[in-house]
Amino acid sequence: MCGIIGFNGFTRASPVLLEGIINLEYRGYDSVGMATVDNGVISVKKGVGKIADVHARINFDSLKGAMGVSHSRWATHGGVTEANCHPHFSSDQKIAVVHNGIIENYAEVKKSLEKKGRKFRSQTDTEVIPMLIEEEFKRTKDLQKAVRSALLQLRGSYAIIVVSTLEPGKMIVARQDSPLLIGYAQDGMFAASDVTAFSKYTNKVVFLKDGQLAVLYKDKADFFDLKSGKPVIETPKKIDVN
Ligand code: GLU
């Protein structure tokens, strides 16, 4: 277990993400990271250890921008090192991904991407996701399509949140066998592993289903079936956050 949170909103993302990832601490973790998108650049900070200690060292609050992601990692593939902390990036640094779960066929995907010249920076299974999205974006020129076709090539469990400077207003999320819910707040849209990450801001949520992908804008979300790519209707419900 571990936690992810994403925010695409009208206010600064880093304090909201920090608060959210702290609220997910109970799930267990060994390291923490955050990335935000601002003015066409993704900035990232990450470190091994307790969130409070890492924050005291590197100050997550200094990350600028109104969209971002944060992750508390429970290492499954690759040691507990800073290089293995999420978010992970495409080779051009234009796509960042946080991931909960395990990509079972990562070794073969990694091998075939390395043959195409991709240089990996970590030992994680996760890093194949942004690298594969980058590869698919070259072909599709569309972030949503690129995320979808990347995921269709991967086996395993995941809840992912993707941000990119290629299409800066969008946050793309998807799940398979790992929890992820979408929150509708006054100040923006959330995605997280658990409602406790954002319950201070809203109790209006959609529980993403396995095999679904959603595109989050600042004030709405569109839902799709991952296999067919077709839109699906999901209506937010108010839940009792206690
Ligand atoms: N399998 C990934 C890793 O080892 C994600 C682990 C997690 O869910 O935190 O980095």
mmCIF file of C-alpha atoms and ligand atoms in Angstrom:
data_model
loop_
_atom_site.group_PDB
_atom_site.id
_atom_site.type_symbol
_atom_site.label_atom_id
_atom_site.label_comp_id
_atom_site.label_asym_id
_atom_site.label_seq_id
_atom_site.Cartn_x
_atom_site.Cartn_y
_atom_site.Cartn_z
ATOM 1 C CA MET A 1 0.000 0.000 0.000
ATOM 2 C CA CYS A 2 0.963 3.597 -0.463
ATOM 3 C CA GLY A 3 -0.778 6.699 -1.710
ATOM 4 C CA ILE A 4 -1.262 9.035 -4.624
ATOM 5 C CA ILE A 5 -2.951 12.383 -5.007
ATOM 6 C CA GLY A 6 -3.383 14.766 -7.921
ATOM 7 C CA PHE A 7 -4.877 18.263 -8.037
ATOM 8 C CA ASN A 8 -5.837 20.368 -11.044
ATOM 9 C CA GLY A 9 -7.294 23.607 -9.770
ATOM 10 C CA PHE A 10 -7.445 27.354 -9.432
ATOM 11 C CA THR A 11 -5.139 27.662 -6.417
ATOM 12 C CA ARG A 12 -1.534 26.687 -5.714
ATOM 13 C CA ALA A 13 -1.238 22.910 -5.836
ATOM 14 C CA SER A 14 1.770 22.132 -3.610
ATOM 15 C CA PRO A 15 0.244 22.936 -0.169
ATOM 16 C CA VAL A 16 -2.918 21.012 -1.059
ATOM 17 C CA LEU A 17 -0.885 18.041 -2.306
ATOM 18 C CA LEU A 18 1.336 18.052 0.772
ATOM 19 C CA GLU A 19 -1.656 18.068 3.110
ATOM 20 C CA GLY A 20 -3.224 15.271 1.056
ATOM 21 C CA ILE A 21 -0.183 13.022 0.992
ATOM 22 C CA ILE A 22 0.249 13.492 4.767
ATOM 23 C CA ASN A 23 -3.360 12.339 5.199
ATOM 24 C CA LEU A 24 -2.447 9.161 3.318
ATOM 25 C CA GLU A 25 0.541 8.399 5.594
ATOM 26 C CA TYR A 26 -1.421 5.754 7.506
ATOM 27 C CA ARG A 27 -1.257 3.544 4.393
ATOM 28 C CA GLY A 28 2.490 3.059 4.890
ATOM 29 C CA TYR A 29 5.395 4.264 2.724
ATOM 30 C CA ASP A 30 9.176 4.534 2.503
ATOM 31 C CA SER A 31 9.635 7.671 0.402
ATOM 32 C CA VAL A 32 7.733 10.626 -1.024
ATOM 33 C CA GLY A 33 7.698 12.846 -4.094
ATOM 34 C CA MET A 34 5.822 15.682 -5.744
ATOM 35 C CA ALA A 35 5.741 17.333 -9.165
ATOM 36 C CA THR A 36 3.874 20.408 -10.374
ATOM 37 C CA VAL A 37 3.324 21.934 -13.781
ATOM 38 C CA ASP A 38 3.916 25.659 -14.142
ATOM 39 C CA ASN A 39 4.572 27.784 -17.215
ATOM 40 C CA GLY A 40 5.338 24.863 -19.495
ATOM 41 C CA VAL A 41 7.772 23.187 -17.084
ATOM 42 C CA ILE A 42 7.354 20.260 -14.685
ATOM 43 C CA SER A 43 9.293 20.732 -11.443
ATOM 44 C CA VAL A 44 9.905 17.824 -9.088
ATOM 45 C CA LYS A 45 11.089 17.183 -5.530
ATOM 46 C CA LYS A 46 11.533 13.775 -3.930
ATOM 47 C CA GLY A 47 13.229 12.060 -1.044
ATOM 48 C CA VAL A 48 13.503 8.941 1.095
ATOM 49 C CA GLY A 49 12.084 8.928 4.622
ATOM 50 C CA LYS A 50 9.235 10.408 6.623
ATOM 51 C CA ILE A 51 7.210 13.087 4.838
ATOM 52 C CA ALA A 52 7.851 15.666 7.578
ATOM 53 C CA ASP A 53 11.623 15.071 7.424
ATOM 54 C CA VAL A 54 11.777 15.149 3.621
ATOM 55 C CA HIS A 55 9.633 18.320 3.595
ATOM 56 C CA ALA A 56 11.916 19.954 6.189
ATOM 57 C CA ARG A 57 14.882 19.175 3.922
ATOM 58 C CA ILE A 58 13.519 20.141 0.500
ATOM 59 C CA ASN A 59 10.340 22.201 1.099
ATOM 60 C CA PHE A 60 7.604 20.866 -1.158
ATOM 61 C CA ASP A 61 5.670 24.141 -0.703
ATOM 62 C CA SER A 62 8.132 25.954 -2.934
ATOM 63 C CA LEU A 63 6.828 24.111 -6.012
ATOM 64 C CA LYS A 64 4.754 26.519 -8.079
ATOM 65 C CA GLY A 65 1.729 25.875 -10.253
ATOM 66 C CA ALA A 66 -1.939 24.995 -9.916
ATOM 67 C CA MET A 67 -1.651 21.404 -11.127
ATOM 68 C CA GLY A 68 0.419 18.608 -9.677
ATOM 69 C CA VAL A 69 0.787 15.132 -8.250
ATOM 70 C CA SER A 70 2.239 13.587 -5.126
ATOM 71 C CA HIS A 71 3.138 10.014 -4.189
ATOM 72 C CA SER A 72 4.112 8.082 -1.103
ATOM 73 C CA ARG A 73 5.937 4.959 -2.219
ATOM 74 C CA TRP A 74 5.963 1.437 -0.883
ATOM 75 C CA ALA A 75 8.776 -0.034 -2.975
ATOM 76 C CA THR A 76 7.997 -3.226 -4.861
ATOM 77 C CA HIS A 77 10.530 -3.016 -7.724
ATOM 78 C CA GLY A 78 13.837 -1.296 -7.128
ATOM 79 C CA GLY A 79 15.314 -0.298 -3.774
ATOM 80 C CA VAL A 80 14.327 2.559 -1.518
ATOM 81 C CA THR A 81 16.365 5.267 -3.231
ATOM 82 C CA GLU A 82 15.741 8.800 -4.396
ATOM 83 C CA ALA A 83 16.060 7.717 -8.042
ATOM 84 C CA ASN A 84 13.249 5.215 -7.497
ATOM 85 C CA CYS A 85 10.882 7.719 -5.814
ATOM 86 C CA HIS A 86 7.911 8.804 -7.884
ATOM 87 C CA PRO A 87 6.957 10.809 -9.915
ATOM 88 C CA HIS A 88 8.701 9.154 -12.855
ATOM 89 C CA PHE A 89 9.276 10.924 -16.152
ATOM 90 C CA SER A 90 9.434 10.457 -19.891
ATOM 91 C CA SER A 91 12.923 10.938 -21.304
ATOM 92 C CA ASP A 92 12.066 14.489 -22.462
ATOM 93 C CA GLN A 93 10.718 15.345 -18.940
ATOM 94 C CA LYS A 94 7.397 16.424 -20.464
ATOM 95 C CA ILE A 95 5.309 13.635 -18.904
ATOM 96 C CA ALA A 96 5.228 12.783 -15.185
ATOM 97 C CA VAL A 97 3.473 9.788 -13.655
ATOM 98 C CA VAL A 98 2.672 8.597 -10.139
ATOM 99 C CA HIS A 99 1.654 4.979 -9.762
ATOM 100 C CA ASN A 100 0.322 2.644 -7.109
ATOM 101 C CA GLY A 101 0.584 -1.017 -7.966
ATOM 102 C CA ILE A 102 2.752 -3.380 -9.980
ATOM 103 C CA ILE A 103 3.387 -3.558 -13.737
ATOM 104 C CA GLU A 104 3.912 -7.282 -14.314
ATOM 105 C CA ASN A 105 5.353 -7.129 -17.840
ATOM 106 C CA TYR A 106 7.610 -4.138 -17.186
ATOM 107 C CA ALA A 107 10.852 -6.048 -17.901
ATOM 108 C CA GLU A 108 9.944 -6.905 -21.489
ATOM 109 C CA VAL A 109 8.471 -3.434 -22.144
ATOM 110 C CA LYS A 110 11.616 -1.845 -20.712
ATOM 111 C CA LYS A 111 13.828 -4.009 -22.920
ATOM 112 C CA SER A 112 11.970 -3.034 -26.072
ATOM 113 C CA LEU A 113 12.040 0.676 -25.133
ATOM 114 C CA GLU A 114 15.772 0.457 -24.411
ATOM 115 C CA LYS A 115 16.259 -1.013 -27.892
ATOM 116 C CA LYS A 116 14.592 2.133 -29.226
ATOM 117 C CA GLY A 117 17.131 4.235 -27.329
ATOM 118 C CA ARG A 118 15.250 5.148 -24.140
ATOM 119 C CA LYS A 119 17.534 5.610 -21.147
ATOM 120 C CA PHE A 120 15.940 4.630 -17.842
ATOM 121 C CA ARG A 121 16.815 6.479 -14.649
ATOM 122 C CA SER A 122 15.324 4.087 -12.080
ATOM 123 C CA GLN A 123 14.943 0.400 -11.294
ATOM 124 C CA THR A 124 11.170 0.652 -10.890
ATOM 125 C CA ASP A 125 8.454 -1.062 -12.890
ATOM 126 C CA THR A 126 6.639 2.298 -12.943
ATOM 127 C CA GLU A 127 9.096 4.125 -15.194
ATOM 128 C CA VAL A 128 7.949 2.164 -18.258
ATOM 129 C CA ILE A 129 4.603 4.024 -18.018
ATOM 130 C CA PRO A 130 5.824 7.588 -18.834
ATOM 131 C CA MET A 131 8.346 6.189 -21.332
ATOM 132 C CA LEU A 132 5.636 4.255 -23.146
ATOM 133 C CA ILE A 133 3.249 7.231 -23.097
ATOM 134 C CA GLU A 134 6.022 9.328 -24.658
ATOM 135 C CA GLU A 135 6.480 6.716 -27.373
ATOM 136 C CA GLU A 136 2.729 6.572 -28.037
ATOM 137 C CA PHE A 137 2.419 10.362 -28.062
ATOM 138 C CA LYS A 138 4.901 10.507 -30.936
ATOM 139 C CA ARG A 139 2.448 8.390 -32.913
ATOM 140 C CA THR A 140 -0.917 9.746 -31.740
ATOM 141 C CA LYS A 141 -0.096 13.412 -30.949
ATOM 142 C CA ASP A 142 -2.845 13.185 -28.345
ATOM 143 C CA LEU A 143 -2.156 12.671 -24.633
ATOM 144 C CA GLN A 144 -5.359 10.814 -23.821
ATOM 145 C CA LYS A 145 -4.873 8.432 -26.737
ATOM 146 C CA ALA A 146 -1.216 7.979 -25.811
ATOM 147 C CA VAL A 147 -2.064 7.103 -22.177
ATOM 148 C CA ARG A 148 -4.754 4.692 -23.297
ATOM 149 C CA SER A 149 -2.609 2.844 -25.814
ATOM 150 C CA ALA A 150 0.296 2.675 -23.355
ATOM 151 C CA LEU A 151 -1.954 1.137 -20.699
ATOM 152 C CA LEU A 152 -3.376 -1.379 -23.146
ATOM 153 C CA GLN A 153 0.165 -2.746 -23.553
ATOM 154 C CA LEU A 154 0.714 -3.160 -19.810
ATOM 155 C CA ARG A 155 -0.376 -5.971 -17.480
ATOM 156 C CA GLY A 156 -0.735 -5.707 -13.750
ATOM 157 C CA SER A 157 -2.332 -3.429 -11.214
ATOM 158 C CA TYR A 158 -2.313 0.313 -11.235
ATOM 159 C CA ALA A 159 -3.822 3.560 -10.147
ATOM 160 C CA ILE A 160 -2.010 6.265 -12.095
ATOM 161 C CA ILE A 161 -2.091 10.025 -12.418
ATOM 162 C CA VAL A 162 -0.422 11.632 -15.424
ATOM 163 C CA VAL A 163 0.471 15.304 -15.901
ATOM 164 C CA SER A 164 2.227 16.746 -18.897
ATOM 165 C CA THR A 165 3.390 19.967 -20.450
ATOM 166 C CA LEU A 166 2.270 18.581 -23.820
ATOM 167 C CA GLU A 167 -1.363 19.284 -22.883
ATOM 168 C CA PRO A 168 -0.990 21.440 -19.769
ATOM 169 C CA GLY A 169 -4.637 21.869 -18.715
ATOM 170 C CA LYS A 170 -5.310 18.152 -18.391
ATOM 171 C CA MET A 171 -4.668 15.547 -15.740
ATOM 172 C CA ILE A 172 -5.245 11.987 -16.883
ATOM 173 C CA VAL A 173 -5.988 9.173 -14.457
ATOM 174 C CA ALA A 174 -6.756 5.464 -14.778
ATOM 175 C CA ARG A 175 -7.142 2.402 -12.628
ATOM 176 C CA GLN A 176 -6.932 -1.362 -12.681
ATOM 177 C CA ASP A 177 -7.077 -3.317 -9.407
ATOM 178 C CA SER A 178 -5.920 -0.375 -7.308
ATOM 179 C CA PRO A 179 -8.232 2.232 -5.769
ATOM 180 C CA LEU A 180 -8.659 5.725 -7.223
ATOM 181 C CA LEU A 181 -11.386 8.264 -6.704
ATOM 182 C CA ILE A 182 -12.148 11.634 -8.183
ATOM 183 C CA GLY A 183 -13.160 14.598 -6.007
ATOM 184 C CA TYR A 184 -15.103 17.666 -7.154
ATOM 185 C CA ALA A 185 -14.110 20.695 -5.056
ATOM 186 C CA GLN A 186 -14.739 24.433 -5.291
ATOM 187 C CA ASP A 187 -11.068 25.117 -5.968
ATOM 188 C CA GLY A 188 -10.447 22.317 -8.431
ATOM 189 C CA MET A 189 -10.527 18.630 -9.179
ATOM 190 C CA PHE A 190 -8.799 15.927 -7.157
ATOM 191 C CA ALA A 191 -7.804 12.328 -7.734
ATOM 192 C CA ALA A 192 -6.513 10.173 -4.874
ATOM 193 C CA SER A 193 -6.225 6.640 -3.512
ATOM 194 C CA ASP A 194 -8.498 7.497 -0.613
ATOM 195 C CA VAL A 195 -11.018 10.254 0.177
ATOM 196 C CA THR A 196 -9.086 11.228 3.337
ATOM 197 C CA ALA A 197 -6.539 12.863 0.992
ATOM 198 C CA PHE A 198 -9.002 15.610 0.042
ATOM 199 C CA SER A 199 -12.007 15.302 2.386
ATOM 200 C CA LYS A 200 -11.305 18.774 3.808
ATOM 201 C CA TYR A 201 -12.197 20.190 0.385
ATOM 202 C CA THR A 202 -15.067 18.018 -0.815
ATOM 203 C CA ASN A 203 -17.182 14.937 -0.235
ATOM 204 C CA LYS A 204 -18.500 14.900 -3.807
ATOM 205 C CA VAL A 205 -16.816 11.953 -5.507
ATOM 206 C CA VAL A 206 -16.778 9.402 -8.283
ATOM 207 C CA PHE A 207 -15.177 6.035 -7.514
ATOM 208 C CA LEU A 208 -13.283 5.231 -10.693
ATOM 209 C CA LYS A 209 -13.959 1.641 -11.793
ATOM 210 C CA ASP A 210 -11.407 -0.905 -12.967
ATOM 211 C CA GLY A 211 -10.690 -0.402 -16.646
ATOM 212 C CA GLN A 212 -11.700 3.263 -16.644
ATOM 213 C CA LEU A 213 -9.734 6.348 -17.600
ATOM 214 C CA ALA A 214 -10.715 9.919 -16.724
ATOM 215 C CA VAL A 215 -9.559 13.300 -17.969
ATOM 216 C CA LEU A 216 -9.637 15.926 -15.211
ATOM 217 C CA TYR A 217 -9.885 19.606 -16.041
ATOM 218 C CA LYS A 218 -9.994 22.323 -13.379
ATOM 219 C CA ASP A 219 -13.783 22.135 -13.081
ATOM 220 C CA LYS A 220 -14.935 18.839 -14.577
ATOM 221 C CA ALA A 221 -14.009 15.282 -15.421
ATOM 222 C CA ASP A 222 -14.737 13.170 -18.491
ATOM 223 C CA PHE A 223 -14.815 9.381 -18.157
ATOM 224 C CA PHE A 224 -13.906 6.670 -20.658
ATOM 225 C CA ASP A 225 -13.768 2.926 -20.942
ATOM 226 C CA LEU A 226 -10.112 2.012 -21.321
ATOM 227 C CA LYS A 227 -10.608 -0.955 -23.643
ATOM 228 C CA SER A 228 -13.017 0.619 -26.128
ATOM 229 C CA GLY A 229 -11.962 4.235 -25.638
ATOM 230 C CA LYS A 230 -15.668 5.172 -25.587
ATOM 231 C CA PRO A 231 -17.042 7.824 -23.196
ATOM 232 C CA VAL A 232 -18.976 6.614 -20.143
ATOM 233 C CA ILE A 233 -21.236 8.602 -17.846
ATOM 234 C CA GLU A 234 -20.295 8.830 -14.163
ATOM 235 C CA THR A 235 -22.213 11.076 -11.798
ATOM 236 C CA PRO A 236 -20.562 12.360 -8.611
ATOM 237 C CA LYS A 237 -22.182 11.356 -5.323
ATOM 238 C CA LYS A 238 -21.937 12.931 -1.903
ATOM 239 C CA ILE A 239 -20.415 10.469 0.546
ATOM 240 C CA ASP A 240 -20.166 10.470 4.327
ATOM 241 C CA VAL A 241 -16.467 11.165 4.844
ATOM 242 C CA ASN A 242 -16.628 10.076 8.498
HETATM 243 N N1 GLU B 1 5.716 -0.655 -8.083
HETATM 244 C C1 GLU B 1 6.007 0.715 -7.910
HETATM 245 C C2 GLU B 1 7.371 0.941 -7.285
HETATM 246 O O1 GLU B 1 7.974 0.048 -6.754
HETATM 247 C C3 GLU B 1 4.919 1.433 -7.123
HETATM 248 C C4 GLU B 1 4.906 0.993 -5.695
HETATM 249 C C5 GLU B 1 3.802 1.696 -4.934
HETATM 250 O O2 GLU B 1 2.620 1.334 -5.158
HETATM 251 O O3 GLU B 1 4.135 2.578 -4.133
HETATM 252 O O4 GLU B 1 7.876 2.010 -7.341
#
